[in-house]
CSV table of C-alpha atoms in Angstrom, one decimal:
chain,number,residue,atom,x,y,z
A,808,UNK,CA,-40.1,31.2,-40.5
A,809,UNK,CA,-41.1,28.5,-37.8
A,810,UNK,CA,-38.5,28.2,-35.3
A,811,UNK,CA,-37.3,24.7,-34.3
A,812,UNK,CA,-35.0,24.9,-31.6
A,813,UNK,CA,-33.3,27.1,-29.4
A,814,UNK,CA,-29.7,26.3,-27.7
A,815,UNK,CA,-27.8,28.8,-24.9
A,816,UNK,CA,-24.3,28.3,-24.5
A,817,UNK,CA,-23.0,30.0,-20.9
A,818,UNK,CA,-19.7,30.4,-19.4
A,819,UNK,CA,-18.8,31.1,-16.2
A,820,UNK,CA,-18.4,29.7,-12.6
A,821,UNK,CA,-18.9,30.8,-8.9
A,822,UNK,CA,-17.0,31.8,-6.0
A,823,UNK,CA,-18.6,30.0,-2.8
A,824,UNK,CA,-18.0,32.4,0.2
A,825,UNK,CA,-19.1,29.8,2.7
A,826,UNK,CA,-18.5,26.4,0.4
A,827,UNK,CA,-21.9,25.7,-0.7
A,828,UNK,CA,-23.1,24.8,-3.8
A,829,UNK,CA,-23.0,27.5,-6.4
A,830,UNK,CA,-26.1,26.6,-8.7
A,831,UNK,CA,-28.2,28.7,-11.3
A,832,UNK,CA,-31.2,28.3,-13.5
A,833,UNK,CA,-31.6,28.9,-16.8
A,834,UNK,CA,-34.8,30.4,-19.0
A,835,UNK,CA,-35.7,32.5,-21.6
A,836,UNK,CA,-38.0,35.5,-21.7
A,837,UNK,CA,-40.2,36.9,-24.5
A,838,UNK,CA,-40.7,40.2,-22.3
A,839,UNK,CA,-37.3,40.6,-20.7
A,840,UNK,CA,-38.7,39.8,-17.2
A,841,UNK,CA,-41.0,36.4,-16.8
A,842,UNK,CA,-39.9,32.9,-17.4
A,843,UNK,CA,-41.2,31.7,-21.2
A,844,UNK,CA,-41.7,27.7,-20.9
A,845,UNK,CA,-39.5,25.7,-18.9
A,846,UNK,CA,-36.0,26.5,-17.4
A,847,UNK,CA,-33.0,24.1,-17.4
A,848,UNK,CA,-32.6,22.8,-14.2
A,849,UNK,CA,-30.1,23.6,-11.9
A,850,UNK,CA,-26.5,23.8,-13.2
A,851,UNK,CA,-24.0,23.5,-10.5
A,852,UNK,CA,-21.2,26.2,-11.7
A,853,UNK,CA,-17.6,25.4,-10.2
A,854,UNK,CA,-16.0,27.2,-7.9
A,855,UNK,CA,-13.3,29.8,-9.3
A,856,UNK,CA,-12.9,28.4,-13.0
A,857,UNK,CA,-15.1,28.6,-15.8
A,858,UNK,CA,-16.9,26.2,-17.2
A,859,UNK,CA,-19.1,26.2,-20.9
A,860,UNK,CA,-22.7,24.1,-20.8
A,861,UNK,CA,-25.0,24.3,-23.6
A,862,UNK,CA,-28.8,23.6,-22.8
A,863,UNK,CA,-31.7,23.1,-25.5
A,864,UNK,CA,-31.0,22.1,-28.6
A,865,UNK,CA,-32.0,22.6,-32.8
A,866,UNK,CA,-35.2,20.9,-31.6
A,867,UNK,CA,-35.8,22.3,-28.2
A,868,UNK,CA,-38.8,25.2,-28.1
A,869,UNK,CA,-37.8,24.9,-23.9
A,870,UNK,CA,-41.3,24.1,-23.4
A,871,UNK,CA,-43.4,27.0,-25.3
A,872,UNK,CA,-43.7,27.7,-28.8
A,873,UNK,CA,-41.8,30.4,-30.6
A,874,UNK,CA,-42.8,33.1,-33.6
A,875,UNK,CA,-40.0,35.0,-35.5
A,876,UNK,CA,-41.2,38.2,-34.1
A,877,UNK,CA,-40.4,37.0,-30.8
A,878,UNK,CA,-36.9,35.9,-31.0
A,879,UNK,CA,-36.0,38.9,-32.9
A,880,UNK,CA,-37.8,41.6,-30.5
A,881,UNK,CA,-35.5,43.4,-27.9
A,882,UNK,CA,-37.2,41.4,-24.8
A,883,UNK,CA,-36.1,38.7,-26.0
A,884,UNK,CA,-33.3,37.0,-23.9
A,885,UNK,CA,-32.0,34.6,-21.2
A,886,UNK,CA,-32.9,34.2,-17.9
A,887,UNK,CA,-30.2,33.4,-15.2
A,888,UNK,CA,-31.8,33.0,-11.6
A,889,UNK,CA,-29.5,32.3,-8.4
A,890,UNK,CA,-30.3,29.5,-6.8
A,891,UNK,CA,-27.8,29.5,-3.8
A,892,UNK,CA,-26.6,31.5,-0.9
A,893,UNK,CA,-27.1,35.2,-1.7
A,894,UNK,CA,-23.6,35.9,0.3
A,895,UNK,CA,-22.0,33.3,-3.1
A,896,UNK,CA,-21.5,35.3,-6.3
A,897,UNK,CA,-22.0,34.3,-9.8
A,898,UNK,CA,-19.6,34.9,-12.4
A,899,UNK,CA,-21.2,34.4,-15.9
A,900,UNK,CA,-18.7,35.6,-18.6
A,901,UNK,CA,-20.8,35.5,-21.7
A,902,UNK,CA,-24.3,34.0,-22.7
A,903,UNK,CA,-24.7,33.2,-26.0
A,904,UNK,CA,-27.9,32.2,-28.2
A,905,UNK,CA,-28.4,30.2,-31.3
A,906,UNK,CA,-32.1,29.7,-33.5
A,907,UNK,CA,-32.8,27.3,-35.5
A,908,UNK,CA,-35.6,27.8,-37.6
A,909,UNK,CA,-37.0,26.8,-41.3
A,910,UNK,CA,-36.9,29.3,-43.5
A,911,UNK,CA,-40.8,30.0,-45.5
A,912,UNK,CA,-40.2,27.4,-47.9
A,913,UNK,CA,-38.2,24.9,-46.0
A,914,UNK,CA,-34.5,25.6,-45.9
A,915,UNK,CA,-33.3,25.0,-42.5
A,916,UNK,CA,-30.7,26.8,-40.9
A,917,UNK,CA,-29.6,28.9,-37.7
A,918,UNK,CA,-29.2,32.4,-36.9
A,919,UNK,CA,-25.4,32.0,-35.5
A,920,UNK,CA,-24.2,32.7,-32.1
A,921,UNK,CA,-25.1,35.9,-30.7
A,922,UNK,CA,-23.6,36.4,-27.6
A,923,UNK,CA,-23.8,39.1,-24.5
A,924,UNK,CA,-20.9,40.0,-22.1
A,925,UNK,CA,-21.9,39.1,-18.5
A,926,UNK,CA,-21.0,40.3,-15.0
A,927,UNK,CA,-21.8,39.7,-11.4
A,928,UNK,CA,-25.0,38.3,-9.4
């Protein structure tokens, strides 16, 4: 299969302790620790209600290129950094993950969400 695109869908939202910006970045990881490609800028999360984004796209390799093997491998993942004031927590409910890849022979389709509970950072 060659993979075409990958989009992350996140919920969640931050509680400012001292009113600051609550902000996160968002990557992927082929090892389950370092930063594959590029991230997603800085989202700015609200404060105290959630809030769904979805970044990439059915075209969007997020700057690297992508094999089968590494989207299916249990490293493979999203990356959620903290960006503000360690004192301000981050409240991600859920991150979710769709592929889009063509199939050998050149159907195209996705892999359906596949989503992880969050928690705390």
């Amino acid at each position: 299969a060659t993979i075409d695109g990958i989009t992350v869908r996140r919920e969640g939202h931050g509680a400012a302790a001292n009113g600051a910006n609550r902000t996160i970045n968002i990557g992927l990881t082929k090892d389950g620790t370092n930063l594959a490609g590029t991230q997603k800028g800085t989202q700015n999360l609200p404060k105290d209600t959630d809030d769904t984004v979805d970044l990439g796209s059915a075209a969007d390799l997020w700057g690297t290129t992508w094999t089968a093997d590494e989207v299916n491998a249990s490293t493979f993942g999203v990356r959620v950094q903290k960006t503000t004031n360690t004192a301000d927590a981050i409240r991600m409910d859920w991150v979710a993950i769709l592929i889009d890849y063509t199939a050998a022979g050149g159907a195209a389709t996705n892999t359906g969400w596949v989503s992880r509970r969050g928690g705390w950072w």
